[in-house]
Tab-separated table of C-alpha atoms in Angstrom:
chain	number	residue	atom	x	y	z
A	1	MET	CA	0.000	0.000	0.000
A	2	ASN	CA	1.540	3.310	-1.006
A	3	LEU	CA	1.762	6.390	1.184
A	4	ALA	CA	-1.140	8.201	-0.479
A	5	LYS	CA	-3.583	5.387	0.276
A	6	LYS	CA	-2.451	5.269	3.907
A	7	ILE	CA	-3.029	9.014	4.320
A	8	LEU	CA	-6.522	8.713	2.793
A	9	LEU	CA	-7.452	5.879	5.183
A	10	VAL	CA	-6.299	7.899	8.210
A	11	PHE	CA	-8.434	10.904	7.187
A	12	PHE	CA	-11.383	8.572	6.501
A	13	PHE	CA	-11.348	7.085	10.042
A	14	ILE	CA	-10.877	10.533	11.620
A	15	GLY	CA	-13.959	11.741	9.748
A	16	LEU	CA	-16.015	8.773	10.944
A	17	SER	CA	-15.102	9.470	14.579
A	18	PHE	CA	-16.185	13.120	14.273
A	19	LEU	CA	-19.521	12.049	12.778
A	20	ALA	CA	-20.116	9.568	15.625
A	21	ASP	CA	-19.384	12.200	18.306
A	22	ALA	CA	-21.717	14.673	16.646
A	23	GLN	CA	-24.521	12.097	16.472
A	24	ASP	CA	-24.100	11.234	20.170
A	25	GLY	CA	-24.336	14.907	21.109
A	26	GLU	CA	-27.536	15.327	19.118
A	27	ASP	CA	-29.045	12.248	20.796
A	28	LEU	CA	-28.238	13.630	24.234
A	29	ASN	CA	-29.805	16.961	23.346
A	30	LEU	CA	-32.922	15.218	22.115
A	31	LEU	CA	-33.140	13.211	25.330
A	32	GLY	CA	-32.827	16.365	27.388
A	33	GLU	CA	-35.669	17.957	25.456
A	34	ASP	CA	-38.035	14.964	25.509
A	35	VAL	CA	-37.734	13.822	29.157
A	36	GLU	CA	-40.161	15.547	31.568
A	37	SER	CA	-41.037	14.997	35.216
A	38	PRO	CA	-44.173	13.061	36.325
A	39	GLU	CA	-45.564	16.308	37.761
A	40	GLU	CA	-45.279	18.052	34.382
A	41	THR	CA	-46.929	15.089	32.669
A	42	PHE	CA	-49.805	15.151	35.184
A	43	VAL	CA	-50.325	18.911	34.753
A	44	LYS	CA	-50.436	18.544	30.968
A	45	LYS	CA	-53.020	15.771	31.247
A	46	VAL	CA	-55.201	17.878	33.538
A	47	LYS	CA	-54.998	20.888	31.198
A	48	LYS	CA	-55.826	18.706	28.228
A	49	LEU	CA	-58.759	17.196	30.107
A	50	LYS	CA	-60.200	20.673	30.896
A	51	ALA	CA	-61.671	19.435	34.185
A	52	ARG	CA	-64.378	21.698	35.587
A	53	LYS	CA	-65.261	19.680	38.699
A	54	LEU	CA	-63.599	17.108	40.942
A	55	SER	CA	-65.484	14.138	39.504
A	56	ASP	CA	-63.968	14.854	36.061
A	57	LEU	CA	-60.556	13.817	37.388
A	58	VAL	CA	-61.755	10.197	37.546
A	59	GLN	CA	-60.836	10.025	33.855
A	60	LEU	CA	-57.145	10.226	34.780
A	61	SER	CA	-55.439	6.847	34.795
A	62	ARG	CA	-54.422	6.567	38.475
A	63	PHE	CA	-57.158	8.626	40.140
A	64	SER	CA	-59.208	5.514	40.936
A	65	ASP	CA	-56.755	4.699	43.739
A	66	ILE	CA	-57.123	8.182	45.222
A	67	ALA	CA	-60.929	7.987	45.052
A	68	VAL	CA	-60.906	4.867	47.242
A	69	ILE	CA	-58.600	6.456	49.823
A	70	GLN	CA	-60.937	9.427	50.253
A	71	ARG	CA	-63.838	7.249	51.459
A	72	ARG	CA	-64.473	6.482	55.103
A	73	PHE	CA	-61.981	3.743	55.974
A	74	MET	CA	-64.102	2.136	58.706
A	75	PRO	CA	-67.754	2.193	57.525
A	76	LYS	CA	-70.446	2.177	60.227
A	77	THR	CA	-73.878	1.793	58.593
A	78	GLY	CA	-75.636	-1.407	59.644
A	79	ARG	CA	-72.737	-2.539	61.833
A	80	VAL	CA	-72.649	-3.441	65.525
A	81	SER	CA	-69.619	-2.544	67.626
A	82	ALA	CA	-68.649	-3.878	71.043
A	83	SER	CA	-66.117	-2.003	73.181
A	84	LEU	CA	-64.193	-2.841	76.332
A	85	PHE	CA	-62.526	0.016	78.184
A	86	SER	CA	-60.750	1.212	81.309
A	87	ALA	CA	-62.421	4.178	83.013
A	88	PHE	CA	-61.151	6.923	85.331
A	89	ASN	CA	-63.211	9.456	87.300
A	90	MET	CA	-61.365	12.769	86.989
A	91	THR	CA	-63.279	14.970	89.445
A	92	SER	CA	-63.010	13.347	92.877
A	93	GLU	CA	-60.729	15.227	95.279
A	94	PHE	CA	-60.763	12.632	98.049
A	95	PHE	CA	-60.908	9.308	96.199
A	96	LEU	CA	-59.382	7.659	93.158
A	97	HIS	CA	-62.029	5.902	91.054
A	98	THR	CA	-60.952	3.485	88.342
A	99	GLY	CA	-62.700	0.538	86.750
A	100	LEU	CA	-63.873	-1.352	83.695
A	101	GLY	CA	-66.834	-1.036	81.379
A	102	GLY	CA	-68.291	-1.700	77.976
A	103	HIS	CA	-70.258	-0.170	75.098
A	104	LEU	CA	-72.624	-1.867	72.671
A	105	ASN	CA	-73.291	0.343	69.653
A	106	TYR	CA	-75.425	0.103	66.504
A	107	ASN	CA	-75.266	2.577	63.617
A	108	PHE	CA	-78.456	2.830	61.581
A	109	LEU	CA	-76.766	5.489	59.395
A	110	GLU	CA	-73.132	6.353	58.741
A	111	LYS	CA	-73.230	9.369	61.076
A	112	HIS	CA	-75.946	8.307	63.517
A	113	GLY	CA	-76.195	5.494	66.043
A	114	VAL	CA	-77.371	4.445	69.498
A	115	GLU	CA	-75.260	2.957	72.252
A	116	LEU	CA	-75.695	1.094	75.526
A	117	SER	CA	-73.023	1.903	78.107
A	118	SER	CA	-72.151	0.465	81.480
A	119	TYR	CA	-69.189	0.503	83.862
A	120	TYR	CA	-68.150	-0.258	87.422
A	121	LEU	CA	-65.572	1.718	89.417
A	122	TRP	CA	-63.417	0.651	92.343
A	123	THR	CA	-62.642	3.314	94.939
A	124	PHE	CA	-59.272	3.995	96.579
A	125	LYS	CA	-58.524	6.641	99.206
A	126	ARG	CA	-56.231	9.493	98.298
A	127	ARG	CA	-53.517	10.646	100.686
A	128	VAL	CA	-55.538	13.680	101.743
A	129	THR	CA	-58.429	11.416	102.813
A	130	VAL	CA	-56.123	9.291	104.957
A	131	ASP	CA	-54.648	12.410	106.585
A	132	LEU	CA	-58.103	13.830	107.324
A	133	ALA	CA	-59.184	10.519	108.848
A	134	ALA	CA	-56.196	10.745	111.205
A	135	LEU	CA	-57.586	14.103	112.339
A	136	SER	CA	-60.988	12.525	113.038
A	137	ALA	CA	-62.530	14.025	109.892
A	138	ASN	CA	-64.703	11.292	108.399
A	139	VAL	CA	-64.760	12.164	104.707
A	140	GLU	CA	-66.409	8.878	103.724
A	141	GLU	CA	-69.610	9.768	105.564
A	142	SER	CA	-70.073	13.102	103.814
A	143	VAL	CA	-68.703	12.633	100.284
A	144	PRO	CA	-70.830	10.625	97.793
A	145	ILE	CA	-69.027	7.904	95.848
A	146	HIS	CA	-69.934	7.371	92.205
A	147	GLN	CA	-69.627	3.595	91.819
A	148	SER	CA	-71.423	2.460	88.649
A	149	PHE	CA	-73.555	3.502	85.696
A	150	PHE	CA	-75.720	2.081	82.925
A	151	GLY	CA	-77.589	4.013	80.261
A	152	LEU	CA	-78.388	4.734	76.634
A	153	VAL	CA	-76.885	7.501	74.485
A	154	TYR	CA	-77.325	8.822	70.966
A	155	LYS	CA	-74.084	9.106	68.965
A	156	TRP	CA	-73.466	11.590	66.185
A	157	MET	CA	-70.310	11.153	64.061
A	158	PRO	CA	-70.007	14.234	61.807
A	159	TRP	CA	-66.263	14.147	61.133
A	160	TYR	CA	-63.754	11.656	59.912
A	161	GLY	CA	-60.236	12.135	58.689
A	162	LYS	CA	-56.778	10.727	58.174
A	163	MET	CA	-53.316	11.635	59.370
A	164	ALA	CA	-49.795	10.416	58.724
A	165	PHE	CA	-48.313	8.055	61.296
A	166	TYR	CA	-44.526	8.594	61.471
A	167	ASP	CA	-44.601	9.263	57.697
A	168	LYS	CA	-44.989	5.517	57.095
A	169	SER	CA	-48.723	4.875	57.106
A	170	ILE	CA	-52.086	6.656	57.104
A	171	LEU	CA	-54.151	6.504	60.300
A	172	ALA	CA	-57.905	6.982	59.832
A	173	PHE	CA	-60.091	8.288	62.655
A	174	ASP	CA	-63.694	9.246	63.436
A	175	THR	CA	-64.837	11.968	65.844
A	176	PHE	CA	-68.188	11.599	67.598
A	177	PHE	CA	-70.455	13.326	70.129
A	178	SER	CA	-72.825	11.577	72.530
A	179	LEU	CA	-75.959	12.659	74.391
A	180	GLY	CA	-78.211	10.577	76.606
A	181	GLY	CA	-78.977	9.438	80.109
A	182	GLY	CA	-79.170	6.566	82.527
A	183	MET	CA	-78.874	5.605	86.173
A	184	SER	CA	-75.830	6.008	88.411
A	185	GLY	CA	-75.075	3.945	91.486
A	186	ILE	CA	-74.183	6.306	94.358
A	187	ILE	CA	-72.909	5.294	97.794
A	188	ARG	CA	-72.892	7.538	100.888
A	189	GLY	CA	-71.198	6.430	104.073
A	190	LYS	CA	-68.682	3.692	104.756
A	191	ASN	CA	-71.336	0.995	104.983
A	192	GLY	CA	-73.948	2.755	102.885
A	193	LYS	CA	-76.101	0.964	100.376
A	194	ILE	CA	-75.987	1.753	96.701
A	195	ILE	CA	-78.740	4.140	95.569
A	196	TRP	CA	-79.659	4.491	91.907
A	197	GLU	CA	-80.097	8.091	90.794
A	198	PRO	CA	-80.992	9.610	87.366
A	199	THR	CA	-78.052	10.887	85.337
A	200	ALA	CA	-77.688	12.997	82.179
A	201	VAL	CA	-74.684	12.383	79.914
A	202	VAL	CA	-72.921	14.468	77.269
A	203	GLY	CA	-69.581	13.575	75.768
A	204	LEU	CA	-67.155	13.390	72.882
A	205	GLY	CA	-64.564	10.933	71.656
A	206	GLN	CA	-62.636	9.439	68.765
A	207	VAL	CA	-62.008	6.031	67.207
A	208	PHE	CA	-58.628	5.411	65.537
A	209	ALA	CA	-58.776	2.581	63.014
A	210	ILE	CA	-56.271	-0.235	63.561
A	211	THR	CA	-57.978	-2.323	60.871
A	212	ARG	CA	-61.350	-1.951	59.127
A	213	ASP	CA	-62.921	-3.959	61.980
A	214	LEU	CA	-60.852	-2.961	65.035
A	215	GLY	CA	-60.263	0.474	66.513
A	216	LEU	CA	-58.702	2.249	69.480
A	217	ARG	CA	-61.352	4.401	71.170
A	218	TRP	CA	-61.277	7.128	73.810
A	219	ASP	CA	-64.208	8.951	75.443
A	220	LEU	CA	-64.606	11.964	77.699
A	221	ARG	CA	-68.086	12.143	79.245
A	222	TYR	CA	-69.601	14.718	81.554
A	223	LYS	CA	-72.289	13.363	83.872
A	224	ILE	CA	-74.851	15.247	85.938
A	225	THR	CA	-76.502	13.158	88.663
A	226	ILE	CA	-79.407	14.347	90.810
A	227	GLU	CA	-79.599	12.830	94.305
A	228	SER	CA	-83.327	12.610	94.936
A	229	GLN	CA	-82.796	11.424	98.527
A	230	GLN	CA	-80.407	14.275	99.363
A	231	ASN	CA	-82.679	17.265	98.716
A	232	PHE	CA	-81.983	16.962	94.985
A	233	ASN	CA	-78.290	17.614	95.393
A	234	VAL	CA	-76.497	17.801	92.020
A	235	LEU	CA	-73.317	15.778	91.452
A	236	ASN	CA	-70.947	16.540	88.561
A	237	ASN	CA	-68.162	14.329	87.298
A	238	PHE	CA	-65.970	13.769	84.262
A	239	LEU	CA	-65.200	10.233	83.199
A	240	PHE	CA	-62.333	9.439	80.845
A	241	SER	CA	-62.167	6.009	79.217
A	242	ILE	CA	-59.936	4.284	76.690
A	243	GLY	CA	-60.259	0.864	75.096
A	244	LEU	CA	-60.761	-1.245	71.978
A	245	SER	CA	-63.808	-1.465	69.700
A	246	TYR	CA	-64.634	-4.396	67.433
A	247	TYR	CA	-67.087	-3.995	64.525
A	248	TYR	CA	-69.327	-6.694	63.070
A	249	PRO	CA	-69.978	-7.743	60.341
A	250	SER	CA	-66.617	-7.394	58.687
A	251	ALA	CA	-66.310	-4.500	56.228
A	252	GLY	CA	-65.397	-5.425	52.666
A	253	LEU	CA	-63.596	-3.156	50.242
A	254	ARG	CA	-66.005	-0.803	48.484
Protein backbone atom coordinates (compact mmCIF):
# COMPACT_ATOMS: atom_id res chain seq x y z
CA MET A 1 0.00 0.00 0.00
CA ASN A 2 1.54 3.31 -1.01
CA LEU A 3 1.76 6.39 1.18
CA ALA A 4 -1.14 8.20 -0.48
CA LYS A 5 -3.58 5.39 0.28
CA LYS A 6 -2.45 5.27 3.91
CA ILE A 7 -3.03 9.01 4.32
CA LEU A 8 -6.52 8.71 2.79
CA LEU A 9 -7.45 5.88 5.18
CA VAL A 10 -6.30 7.90 8.21
CA PHE A 11 -8.43 10.90 7.19
CA PHE A 12 -11.38 8.57 6.50
CA PHE A 13 -11.35 7.08 10.04
CA ILE A 14 -10.88 10.53 11.62
CA GLY A 15 -13.96 11.74 9.75
CA LEU A 16 -16.02 8.77 10.94
CA SER A 17 -15.10 9.47 14.58
CA PHE A 18 -16.19 13.12 14.27
CA LEU A 19 -19.52 12.05 12.78
CA ALA A 20 -20.12 9.57 15.62
CA ASP A 21 -19.38 12.20 18.31
CA ALA A 22 -21.72 14.67 16.65
CA GLN A 23 -24.52 12.10 16.47
CA ASP A 24 -24.10 11.23 20.17
CA GLY A 25 -24.34 14.91 21.11
CA GLU A 26 -27.54 15.33 19.12
CA ASP A 27 -29.04 12.25 20.80
CA LEU A 28 -28.24 13.63 24.23
CA ASN A 29 -29.81 16.96 23.35
CA LEU A 30 -32.92 15.22 22.11
CA LEU A 31 -33.14 13.21 25.33
CA GLY A 32 -32.83 16.36 27.39
CA GLU A 33 -35.67 17.96 25.46
CA ASP A 34 -38.03 14.96 25.51
CA VAL A 35 -37.73 13.82 29.16
CA GLU A 36 -40.16 15.55 31.57
CA SER A 37 -41.04 15.00 35.22
CA PRO A 38 -44.17 13.06 36.33
CA GLU A 39 -45.56 16.31 37.76
CA GLU A 40 -45.28 18.05 34.38
CA THR A 41 -46.93 15.09 32.67
CA PHE A 42 -49.81 15.15 35.18
CA VAL A 43 -50.32 18.91 34.75
CA LYS A 44 -50.44 18.54 30.97
CA LYS A 45 -53.02 15.77 31.25
CA VAL A 46 -55.20 17.88 33.54
CA LYS A 47 -55.00 20.89 31.20
CA LYS A 48 -55.83 18.71 28.23
CA LEU A 49 -58.76 17.20 30.11
CA LYS A 50 -60.20 20.67 30.90
CA ALA A 51 -61.67 19.43 34.18
CA ARG A 52 -64.38 21.70 35.59
CA LYS A 53 -65.26 19.68 38.70
CA LEU A 54 -63.60 17.11 40.94
CA SER A 55 -65.48 14.14 39.50
CA ASP A 56 -63.97 14.85 36.06
CA LEU A 57 -60.56 13.82 37.39
CA VAL A 58 -61.75 10.20 37.55
CA GLN A 59 -60.84 10.03 33.85
CA LEU A 60 -57.15 10.23 34.78
CA SER A 61 -55.44 6.85 34.80
CA ARG A 62 -54.42 6.57 38.47
CA PHE A 63 -57.16 8.63 40.14
CA SER A 64 -59.21 5.51 40.94
CA ASP A 65 -56.75 4.70 43.74
CA ILE A 66 -57.12 8.18 45.22
CA ALA A 67 -60.93 7.99 45.05
CA VAL A 68 -60.91 4.87 47.24
CA ILE A 69 -58.60 6.46 49.82
CA GLN A 70 -60.94 9.43 50.25
CA ARG A 71 -63.84 7.25 51.46
CA ARG A 72 -64.47 6.48 55.10
CA PHE A 73 -61.98 3.74 55.97
CA MET A 74 -64.10 2.14 58.71
CA PRO A 75 -67.75 2.19 57.53
CA LYS A 76 -70.45 2.18 60.23
CA THR A 77 -73.88 1.79 58.59
CA GLY A 78 -75.64 -1.41 59.64
CA ARG A 79 -72.74 -2.54 61.83
CA VAL A 80 -72.65 -3.44 65.52
CA SER A 81 -69.62 -2.54 67.63
CA ALA A 82 -68.65 -3.88 71.04
CA SER A 83 -66.12 -2.00 73.18
CA LEU A 84 -64.19 -2.84 76.33
CA PHE A 85 -62.53 0.02 78.18
CA SER A 86 -60.75 1.21 81.31
CA ALA A 87 -62.42 4.18 83.01
CA PHE A 88 -61.15 6.92 85.33
CA ASN A 89 -63.21 9.46 87.30
CA MET A 90 -61.37 12.77 86.99
CA THR A 91 -63.28 14.97 89.45
CA SER A 92 -63.01 13.35 92.88
CA GLU A 93 -60.73 15.23 95.28
CA PHE A 94 -60.76 12.63 98.05
CA PHE A 95 -60.91 9.31 96.20
CA LEU A 96 -59.38 7.66 93.16
CA HIS A 97 -62.03 5.90 91.05
CA THR A 98 -60.95 3.48 88.34
CA GLY A 99 -62.70 0.54 86.75
CA LEU A 100 -63.87 -1.35 83.70
CA GLY A 101 -66.83 -1.04 81.38
CA GLY A 102 -68.29 -1.70 77.98
CA HIS A 103 -70.26 -0.17 75.10
CA LEU A 104 -72.62 -1.87 72.67
CA ASN A 105 -73.29 0.34 69.65
CA TYR A 106 -75.42 0.10 66.50
CA ASN A 107 -75.27 2.58 63.62
CA PHE A 108 -78.46 2.83 61.58
CA LEU A 109 -76.77 5.49 59.39
CA GLU A 110 -73.13 6.35 58.74
CA LYS A 111 -73.23 9.37 61.08
CA HIS A 112 -75.95 8.31 63.52
CA GLY A 113 -76.19 5.49 66.04
CA VAL A 114 -77.37 4.45 69.50
CA GLU A 115 -75.26 2.96 72.25
CA LEU A 116 -75.70 1.09 75.53
CA SER A 117 -73.02 1.90 78.11
CA SER A 118 -72.15 0.47 81.48
CA TYR A 119 -69.19 0.50 83.86
CA TYR A 120 -68.15 -0.26 87.42
CA LEU A 121 -65.57 1.72 89.42
CA TRP A 122 -63.42 0.65 92.34
CA THR A 123 -62.64 3.31 94.94
CA PHE A 124 -59.27 3.99 96.58
CA LYS A 125 -58.52 6.64 99.21
CA ARG A 126 -56.23 9.49 98.30
CA ARG A 127 -53.52 10.65 100.69
CA VAL A 128 -55.54 13.68 101.74
CA THR A 129 -58.43 11.42 102.81
CA VAL A 130 -56.12 9.29 104.96
CA ASP A 131 -54.65 12.41 106.58
CA LEU A 132 -58.10 13.83 107.32
CA ALA A 133 -59.18 10.52 108.85
CA ALA A 134 -56.20 10.74 111.20
CA LEU A 135 -57.59 14.10 112.34
CA SER A 136 -60.99 12.52 113.04
CA ALA A 137 -62.53 14.03 109.89
CA ASN A 138 -64.70 11.29 108.40
CA VAL A 139 -64.76 12.16 104.71
CA GLU A 140 -66.41 8.88 103.72
CA GLU A 141 -69.61 9.77 105.56
CA SER A 142 -70.07 13.10 103.81
CA VAL A 143 -68.70 12.63 100.28
CA PRO A 144 -70.83 10.62 97.79
CA ILE A 145 -69.03 7.90 95.85
CA HIS A 146 -69.93 7.37 92.20
CA GLN A 147 -69.63 3.60 91.82
CA SER A 148 -71.42 2.46 88.65
CA PHE A 149 -73.55 3.50 85.70
CA PHE A 150 -75.72 2.08 82.93
CA GLY A 151 -77.59 4.01 80.26
CA LEU A 152 -78.39 4.73 76.63
CA VAL A 153 -76.88 7.50 74.49
CA TYR A 154 -77.33 8.82 70.97
CA LYS A 155 -74.08 9.11 68.97
CA TRP A 156 -73.47 11.59 66.18
CA MET A 157 -70.31 11.15 64.06
CA PRO A 158 -70.01 14.23 61.81
CA TRP A 159 -66.26 14.15 61.13
CA TYR A 160 -63.75 11.66 59.91
CA GLY A 161 -60.24 12.14 58.69
CA LYS A 162 -56.78 10.73 58.17
CA MET A 163 -53.32 11.63 59.37
CA ALA A 164 -49.80 10.42 58.72
CA PHE A 165 -48.31 8.06 61.30
CA TYR A 166 -44.53 8.59 61.47
CA ASP A 167 -44.60 9.26 57.70
CA LYS A 168 -44.99 5.52 57.10
CA SER A 169 -48.72 4.87 57.11
CA ILE A 170 -52.09 6.66 57.10
CA LEU A 171 -54.15 6.50 60.30
CA ALA A 172 -57.91 6.98 59.83
CA PHE A 173 -60.09 8.29 62.66
CA ASP A 174 -63.69 9.25 63.44
CA THR A 175 -64.84 11.97 65.84
CA PHE A 176 -68.19 11.60 67.60
CA PHE A 177 -70.46 13.33 70.13
CA SER A 178 -72.82 11.58 72.53
CA LEU A 179 -75.96 12.66 74.39
CA GLY A 180 -78.21 10.58 76.61
CA GLY A 181 -78.98 9.44 80.11
CA GLY A 182 -79.17 6.57 82.53
CA MET A 183 -78.87 5.60 86.17
CA SER A 184 -75.83 6.01 88.41
CA GLY A 185 -75.08 3.95 91.49
CA ILE A 186 -74.18 6.31 94.36
CA ILE A 187 -72.91 5.29 97.79
CA ARG A 188 -72.89 7.54 100.89
CA GLY A 189 -71.20 6.43 104.07
CA LYS A 190 -68.68 3.69 104.76
CA ASN A 191 -71.34 0.99 104.98
CA GLY A 192 -73.95 2.75 102.88
CA LYS A 193 -76.10 0.96 100.38
CA ILE A 194 -75.99 1.75 96.70
CA ILE A 195 -78.74 4.14 95.57
CA TRP A 196 -79.66 4.49 91.91
CA GLU A 197 -80.10 8.09 90.79
CA PRO A 198 -80.99 9.61 87.37
CA THR A 199 -78.05 10.89 85.34
CA ALA A 200 -77.69 13.00 82.18
CA VAL A 201 -74.68 12.38 79.91
CA VAL A 202 -72.92 14.47 77.27
CA GLY A 203 -69.58 13.57 75.77
CA LEU A 204 -67.15 13.39 72.88
CA GLY A 205 -64.56 10.93 71.66
CA GLN A 206 -62.64 9.44 68.77
CA VAL A 207 -62.01 6.03 67.21
CA PHE A 208 -58.63 5.41 65.54
CA ALA A 209 -58.78 2.58 63.01
CA ILE A 210 -56.27 -0.23 63.56
CA THR A 211 -57.98 -2.32 60.87
CA ARG A 212 -61.35 -1.95 59.13
CA ASP A 213 -62.92 -3.96 61.98
CA LEU A 214 -60.85 -2.96 65.03
CA GLY A 215 -60.26 0.47 66.51
CA LEU A 216 -58.70 2.25 69.48
CA ARG A 217 -61.35 4.40 71.17
CA TRP A 218 -61.28 7.13 73.81
CA ASP A 219 -64.21 8.95 75.44
CA LEU A 220 -64.61 11.96 77.70
CA ARG A 221 -68.09 12.14 79.24
CA TYR A 222 -69.60 14.72 81.55
CA LYS A 223 -72.29 13.36 83.87
CA ILE A 224 -74.85 15.25 85.94
CA THR A 225 -76.50 13.16 88.66
CA ILE A 226 -79.41 14.35 90.81
CA GLU A 227 -79.60 12.83 94.31
CA SER A 228 -83.33 12.61 94.94
CA GLN A 229 -82.80 11.42 98.53
CA GLN A 230 -80.41 14.28 99.36
CA ASN A 231 -82.68 17.26 98.72
CA PHE A 232 -81.98 16.96 94.98
CA ASN A 233 -78.29 17.61 95.39
CA VAL A 234 -76.50 17.80 92.02
CA LEU A 235 -73.32 15.78 91.45
CA ASN A 236 -70.95 16.54 88.56
CA ASN A 237 -68.16 14.33 87.30
CA PHE A 238 -65.97 13.77 84.26
CA LEU A 239 -65.20 10.23 83.20
CA PHE A 240 -62.33 9.44 80.84
CA SER A 241 -62.17 6.01 79.22
CA ILE A 242 -59.94 4.28 76.69
CA GLY A 243 -60.26 0.86 75.10
CA LEU A 244 -60.76 -1.25 71.98
CA SER A 245 -63.81 -1.46 69.70
CA TYR A 246 -64.63 -4.40 67.43
CA TYR A 247 -67.09 -3.99 64.52
CA TYR A 248 -69.33 -6.69 63.07
CA PRO A 249 -69.98 -7.74 60.34
CA SER A 250 -66.62 -7.39 58.69
CA ALA A 251 -66.31 -4.50 56.23
CA GLY A 252 -65.40 -5.43 52.67
CA LEU A 253 -63.60 -3.16 50.24
CA ARG A 254 -66.00 -0.80 48.48
